[in-house]
XYZ file of C-alpha atoms in Angstrom:
439
model
C -195.612 -89.549 26.400
C -193.919 -87.878 23.954
C -192.689 -84.009 23.051
C -194.892 -83.462 20.126
C -197.846 -85.245 21.879
C -197.676 -82.772 25.086
C -197.836 -80.324 22.145
C -201.152 -81.086 21.250
C -202.340 -81.446 24.491
C -201.217 -78.004 25.049
C -202.715 -76.595 21.882
C -205.836 -78.371 22.245
C -206.450 -75.980 25.582
C -205.275 -73.386 24.073
C -206.954 -72.970 21.139
C -210.518 -73.123 22.176
C -213.050 -70.446 20.765
C -213.037 -67.019 21.758
C -215.800 -65.285 21.740
C -214.742 -61.486 20.877
C -215.441 -58.729 23.463
C -215.056 -55.432 24.230
C -215.216 -52.889 26.531
C -214.445 -48.728 27.180
C -211.223 -47.323 27.976
C -212.029 -44.558 31.134
C -209.238 -43.406 32.464
C -205.233 -43.282 32.136
C -203.027 -43.037 35.157
C -199.442 -42.470 34.084
C -199.020 -46.313 32.148
C -201.908 -47.322 33.200
C -205.309 -47.996 31.525
C -208.768 -48.386 33.217
C -211.301 -50.763 30.900
C -214.438 -51.325 32.377
C -217.066 -53.365 30.156
C -214.515 -55.957 29.160
C -214.361 -59.181 31.230
C -210.704 -60.042 30.169
C -208.170 -63.181 32.755
C -204.628 -61.691 33.409
C -201.987 -62.133 31.521
C -205.475 -61.339 28.585
C -204.596 -59.525 25.421
C -206.052 -56.598 24.267
C -206.099 -53.560 21.133
C -206.509 -50.151 22.216
C -208.261 -48.395 19.477
C -209.214 -44.710 19.443
C -211.155 -42.629 17.583
C -209.272 -41.596 14.683
C -208.027 -45.315 13.813
C -205.115 -45.754 16.056
C -204.081 -48.494 17.796
C -202.151 -49.972 20.211
C -201.251 -53.560 22.481
C -201.902 -54.429 25.814
C -201.872 -56.692 28.322
C -203.979 -57.175 31.666
C -202.317 -56.905 34.750
C -204.871 -56.374 37.240
C -208.753 -55.768 37.863
C -210.846 -53.763 40.492
C -213.930 -55.050 41.042
C -215.568 -54.103 37.026
C -212.242 -52.009 36.179
C -209.354 -53.909 34.165
C -206.167 -52.619 34.401
C -203.587 -52.721 31.120
C -199.989 -51.922 30.447
C -199.841 -50.695 26.251
C -196.738 -51.945 24.861
C -196.297 -48.841 23.703
C -196.664 -45.302 23.953
C -200.530 -44.267 23.488
C -200.273 -41.675 21.245
C -203.763 -40.879 19.807
C -206.057 -42.521 23.141
C -208.060 -41.136 24.689
C -211.877 -41.431 26.573
C -214.082 -43.983 25.467
C -211.184 -45.384 22.897
C -212.298 -49.231 22.279
C -211.000 -52.080 23.789
C -211.301 -55.490 22.419
C -209.487 -59.261 23.349
C -207.003 -60.704 21.576
C -206.539 -63.436 23.345
C -206.656 -64.838 26.922
C -203.876 -66.626 26.890
C -199.698 -65.492 26.595
C -199.076 -67.835 23.349
C -195.719 -68.267 21.965
C -194.622 -69.483 18.049
C -192.088 -71.988 18.332
C -190.061 -74.030 16.254
C -186.336 -74.546 14.714
C -186.493 -72.060 12.039
C -186.124 -69.357 15.218
C -182.133 -70.269 15.226
C -179.943 -67.428 13.865
C -183.127 -65.266 14.795
C -183.177 -61.914 16.243
C -186.656 -61.072 17.497
C -188.636 -58.998 20.239
C -190.883 -59.481 23.193
C -193.542 -60.617 21.503
C -191.843 -62.433 18.858
C -191.502 -59.904 15.859
C -188.599 -60.560 14.572
C -185.863 -57.507 14.743
C -183.043 -58.860 11.513
C -184.616 -57.390 8.888
C -186.213 -60.921 7.386
C -189.522 -62.253 7.530
C -191.182 -63.714 10.709
C -189.934 -67.050 11.442
C -192.636 -69.920 10.076
C -192.912 -72.013 13.260
C -195.404 -74.522 13.852
C -195.893 -75.204 17.468
C -197.700 -72.468 19.923
C -196.896 -73.146 23.490
C -197.851 -70.759 26.551
C -195.516 -68.471 27.588
C -195.173 -69.921 31.221
C -194.108 -72.941 29.877
C -194.468 -76.160 31.820
C -193.228 -76.797 35.074
C -191.343 -79.327 35.995
C -192.069 -81.550 38.793
C -188.948 -81.635 40.889
C -188.517 -85.184 41.097
C -188.712 -86.147 37.645
C -185.685 -83.545 36.538
C -182.346 -85.397 36.539
C -179.109 -85.057 38.583
C -176.343 -82.298 37.577
C -173.394 -84.593 36.682
C -171.683 -83.639 33.780
C -169.175 -81.004 34.079
C -169.446 -77.948 31.348
C -166.859 -76.278 30.044
C -166.532 -72.415 29.462
C -163.031 -72.090 28.572
C -162.636 -69.814 31.578
C -159.242 -71.357 33.979
C -161.094 -69.174 36.705
C -164.620 -70.630 36.388
C -163.256 -74.290 35.603
C -161.025 -74.536 38.114
C -162.284 -72.688 40.803
C -165.956 -72.480 40.602
C -166.658 -75.676 38.364
C -170.041 -75.703 37.296
C -172.487 -78.749 35.213
C -175.059 -78.778 32.585
C -178.007 -78.017 33.897
C -176.290 -75.546 36.353
C -178.506 -71.823 37.759
C -175.412 -69.474 38.146
C -174.962 -65.560 38.484
C -172.710 -62.844 37.520
C -172.971 -60.289 39.939
C -171.334 -56.621 40.191
C -171.551 -53.226 39.801
C -171.315 -51.648 36.544
C -168.355 -51.501 34.630
C -166.338 -54.155 36.045
C -166.655 -56.734 33.164
C -169.511 -58.532 33.344
C -170.690 -58.459 30.078
C -167.018 -59.292 28.620
C -167.217 -62.410 30.681
C -170.727 -62.959 29.111
C -168.893 -62.405 25.719
C -166.449 -65.213 26.334
C -168.822 -67.927 28.159
C -170.595 -67.782 25.048
C -168.366 -67.935 22.983
C -166.178 -70.832 24.107
C -169.215 -73.282 25.955
C -169.904 -76.024 23.750
C -173.703 -76.160 23.650
C -176.060 -77.331 20.948
C -178.270 -73.972 21.146
C -177.303 -70.642 22.711
C -180.464 -68.497 23.555
C -179.250 -64.902 24.755
C -182.358 -62.685 26.979
C -181.004 -58.368 26.531
C -183.324 -57.810 29.007
C -183.480 -53.996 29.506
C -180.064 -53.343 28.733
C -178.493 -50.706 26.713
C -179.966 -50.573 22.287
C -176.364 -50.121 20.785
C -175.616 -53.815 23.415
C -177.299 -55.390 20.627
C -175.772 -55.221 17.561
C -172.139 -55.216 19.682
C -173.524 -58.930 21.400
C -174.039 -60.180 17.663
C -170.947 -58.829 16.392
C -168.251 -58.861 19.308
C -169.657 -62.446 21.108
C -171.534 -64.156 18.800
C -170.302 -63.647 15.343
C -171.963 -65.305 12.265
C -170.562 -69.132 13.200
C -172.669 -68.386 17.247
C -175.497 -66.872 15.418
C -176.015 -70.060 13.551
C -177.041 -72.164 16.767
C -178.685 -68.741 18.715
C -182.366 -67.543 19.465
C -181.810 -63.407 20.430
C -184.483 -62.223 21.802
C -183.578 -58.123 22.910
C -185.867 -55.631 24.692
C -184.084 -52.602 25.441
C -184.308 -50.689 28.136
C -186.693 -48.050 25.870
C -189.616 -50.205 26.010
C -192.497 -51.515 27.744
C -191.815 -52.847 30.966
C -194.806 -55.623 29.917
C -192.465 -55.883 27.113
C -189.499 -56.546 29.089
C -190.851 -58.874 30.938
C -192.086 -60.898 28.174
C -189.072 -61.076 26.367
C -187.555 -62.789 29.453
C -190.354 -65.117 29.171
C -189.684 -65.900 25.470
C -186.121 -66.462 26.614
C -187.509 -68.754 28.798
C -189.893 -70.783 27.058
C -187.563 -71.131 23.646
C -184.933 -72.829 26.269
C -187.512 -74.994 27.670
C -188.493 -76.300 24.146
C -184.640 -77.233 22.694
C -184.319 -79.061 26.008
C -187.172 -80.743 25.436
C -186.268 -81.896 22.345
C -182.893 -83.037 23.498
C -180.345 -80.137 23.342
C -178.380 -78.935 25.858
C -179.060 -75.035 25.667
C -176.774 -72.309 27.366
C -179.156 -69.507 28.511
C -177.941 -66.434 29.163
C -180.573 -63.587 30.472
C -178.887 -59.694 30.727
C -180.367 -59.046 33.075
C -182.051 -59.455 36.332
C -181.562 -56.540 37.959
C -183.220 -55.206 34.661
C -186.576 -57.834 34.862
C -186.893 -56.625 38.355
C -187.153 -53.480 37.087
C -189.073 -53.858 34.803
C -191.671 -56.393 37.218
C -191.064 -52.878 39.770
C -192.462 -51.125 37.278
C -195.587 -52.902 36.652
C -196.726 -53.654 40.096
C -196.407 -49.742 41.472
C -199.171 -49.376 38.689
C -201.569 -50.811 39.314
C -201.265 -50.527 43.040
C -198.463 -52.959 44.911
C -197.414 -51.494 47.899
C -193.437 -50.667 47.577
C -191.014 -52.458 50.267
C -187.060 -53.087 49.898
C -186.048 -50.216 47.390
C -189.165 -49.838 46.363
C -189.379 -53.430 44.706
C -193.243 -54.902 45.431
C -194.050 -58.486 46.643
C -194.389 -59.702 42.800
C -190.440 -59.220 41.981
C -190.114 -61.776 45.244
C -192.009 -64.197 43.765
C -191.164 -63.521 39.601
C -187.414 -63.807 40.233
C -187.184 -67.437 41.868
C -190.290 -68.748 39.560
C -187.801 -67.819 36.254
C -184.792 -69.745 37.854
C -186.451 -72.539 38.824
C -187.000 -73.301 34.895
C -184.063 -73.754 33.779
C -181.892 -76.819 34.874
C -181.684 -80.207 33.883
C -184.715 -82.182 32.240
C -187.247 -84.002 32.618
C -184.903 -88.033 34.049
C -181.632 -86.321 32.210
C -183.317 -85.457 28.901
C -181.584 -82.177 27.434
C -181.136 -79.303 29.992
C -181.390 -75.285 30.176
C -177.965 -74.233 32.021
C -178.522 -70.302 33.110
C -176.875 -68.175 33.406
C -177.886 -64.577 34.827
C -176.114 -61.364 35.346
C -176.604 -59.100 38.379
C -176.639 -55.621 38.592
C -175.497 -54.894 42.030
C -176.552 -51.269 42.444
C -173.389 -49.095 44.249
C -171.284 -51.787 44.744
C -173.695 -53.455 47.337
C -173.848 -57.249 47.695
C -176.575 -56.988 49.795
C -178.937 -55.223 47.145
C -182.023 -57.043 47.843
C -182.290 -58.232 43.754
C -178.080 -60.082 44.573
C -179.909 -61.304 48.242
C -182.535 -63.640 46.082
C -180.516 -64.462 43.229
C -177.812 -65.368 45.336
C -181.024 -67.735 47.521
C -182.058 -68.695 44.755
C -178.986 -69.929 41.776
C -176.644 -73.053 42.053
C -173.355 -70.876 42.823
C -172.254 -67.552 42.076
C -169.732 -65.741 40.064
C -168.242 -62.041 41.964
C -166.789 -59.798 40.586
C -164.450 -57.383 42.080
C -164.131 -53.718 40.916
C -160.727 -53.323 43.051
C -159.546 -56.241 40.646
C -161.067 -54.516 37.780
C -159.087 -51.349 38.224
C -155.496 -53.441 38.858
C -156.769 -54.669 34.802
C -157.121 -58.021 36.142
C -159.627 -59.614 34.264
C -161.809 -61.318 33.967
C -162.369 -59.701 37.171
C -163.181 -62.728 39.487
C -163.502 -62.640 43.201
C -162.429 -66.219 44.608
C -163.559 -64.675 47.980
C -167.541 -64.273 46.965
C -167.949 -66.933 44.434
C -168.717 -70.233 44.505
C -170.272 -73.414 42.782
C -172.770 -75.334 45.221
C -172.474 -78.866 43.072
C -168.934 -78.394 41.911
C -168.285 -80.970 44.165
C -170.342 -83.463 42.823
C -168.634 -83.349 39.156
C -164.636 -83.202 40.809
C -163.120 -85.684 41.513
C -161.314 -85.951 45.133
C -158.255 -85.097 44.286
C -158.687 -82.455 41.580
C -161.227 -80.996 44.287
C -158.571 -80.704 46.776
C -156.199 -78.817 44.900
C -158.875 -76.087 43.744
C -159.789 -75.403 47.710
C -155.741 -75.298 48.666
C -155.732 -72.835 45.706
C -158.927 -71.165 46.928
C -157.116 -71.213 50.899
C -154.302 -69.641 49.997
C -156.156 -67.104 47.438
C -158.226 -65.885 50.899
C -155.334 -65.721 53.627
C -153.241 -63.617 50.929
C -155.917 -61.235 50.615
C -157.032 -61.272 54.652
C -153.157 -60.668 55.087
C -152.922 -58.008 52.380
C -152.753 -54.825 54.809
C -150.050 -56.298 57.352
C -147.873 -57.920 54.337
C -147.392 -54.639 52.388
C -147.358 -52.264 55.178
C -143.577 -54.736 56.217
C -145.656 -55.707 59.307
C -145.720 -59.337 58.533
C -141.733 -61.404 59.521
C -141.611 -65.043 57.612
C -141.696 -67.473 58.850
C -144.448 -67.258 61.519
C -147.317 -68.613 59.468
C -145.524 -71.532 57.061
C -148.973 -71.611 55.372
C -148.745 -67.932 54.672
C -146.126 -67.598 53.549
C -146.344 -70.172 50.414
C -149.345 -67.689 49.735
C -147.318 -64.738 49.295
C -144.725 -67.014 47.195
C -147.394 -68.167 45.410
C -149.123 -65.003 45.154
C -147.608 -63.801 41.531
C -148.088 -67.224 40.112
C -151.541 -67.360 41.211
C -152.772 -64.025 39.871
C -150.990 -64.978 36.479
C -153.046 -68.231 36.579
C -156.540 -66.708 37.356
C -156.054 -63.439 34.347
C -156.942 -64.690 30.650
C -157.478 -62.595 28.007
C -160.777 -62.731 26.509
C -160.613 -63.784 23.134
C -158.265 -66.532 24.265
C -160.350 -69.717 25.238
C -158.544 -73.007 27.727
C -160.312 -75.999 28.779
C -161.164 -77.569 31.720
C -158.697 -80.192 31.612
C -155.314 -78.072 30.698
C -156.867 -76.298 33.749
C -156.816 -78.472 36.611
C -153.660 -79.731 35.248
C -151.997 -76.289 35.863
C -153.732 -76.034 38.949
C -151.606 -79.345 40.215
C -149.195 -78.512 38.687
C -149.076 -74.707 40.985
C -149.856 -76.548 44.204
C -147.314 -79.204 44.148
C -144.584 -75.871 43.469
């Protein structure tokens, strides 16, 4: 079955005639609107119209007997008791097509770049189409991201899901921008979720540029928009990436940040009465994140791929934060960024001790893998004995391997540092490791 046939079948289910149904708004509690006299499924899009003609759109996020719970996409100013609630659509749908390339849109698919709405022809469900895990292709091709520390020590493959984990202000966005510019991909899909509004324009100007934007789609939902729109923007980012993957493209998908997505889902869950658990996160958060992550990867039978990079904020530099834990458990690897290295002006501040690529051993030949592991071993050995070395308590000759780590420490640090504007390919990186480890 080809892609167009699948789209036609899906569209036939999504476009069944829907009777217009309406109810009455009876209550507003915090962000939650409550309505009665209306039958609509979870995820349905509704329009709430006040007595003076003011209207807002809202999504059905829960129910209790005959009462539906809705969360508005915007502030419900001008909406009062008795407002009319009308179902617009029973399912969340998005229009997709190559016309999205070079565009900046919000979580509803509306343009943010001042241009007319993209004239897309295909219509798909926002939830995407799950792939049977037995039909997925293997991760067997190296993805060159242009960053030495990752190419050499944390080699990743096309279709891998990777997390950039760190506290605030240690260079996550800069590293993400480097990977955006340096990675070879047919299409780049970027989701800026819950971050500062100024970062949208800064990311376009500093990280993408005109050439990068031409092959990219940027979905933006800053921190000041509704949590429903932030979650919708995350799903939008994934379904756009899936659309191009199913056309055989190699897609690079960047989501900044997974933690803000969890925050948005926490607001939704608490608004509909879910019980809070660890750090106030309701159970729906721990169901949402793995489902999102599993949407990335290699396509059916190896056709197309989505290489996903998620930033994860370790709040208070706590590596045991529940969102960090679930990200580590669900992703195919993580790059830990160290505040200690960032404070020492070591950029990118990648901490090899906490970082791993779970598919690296399947991508490199044995000799390259051996040299990379040797590099990591010497780096870690020096870290473990750093206090002894600095106070002069270690005697040279006591441990030949540690002696080598001390001798090569400066060269290894210089090797791992990289200017944010300079790329280095994977082959040159591996040759550099070979030369360094044979000294």
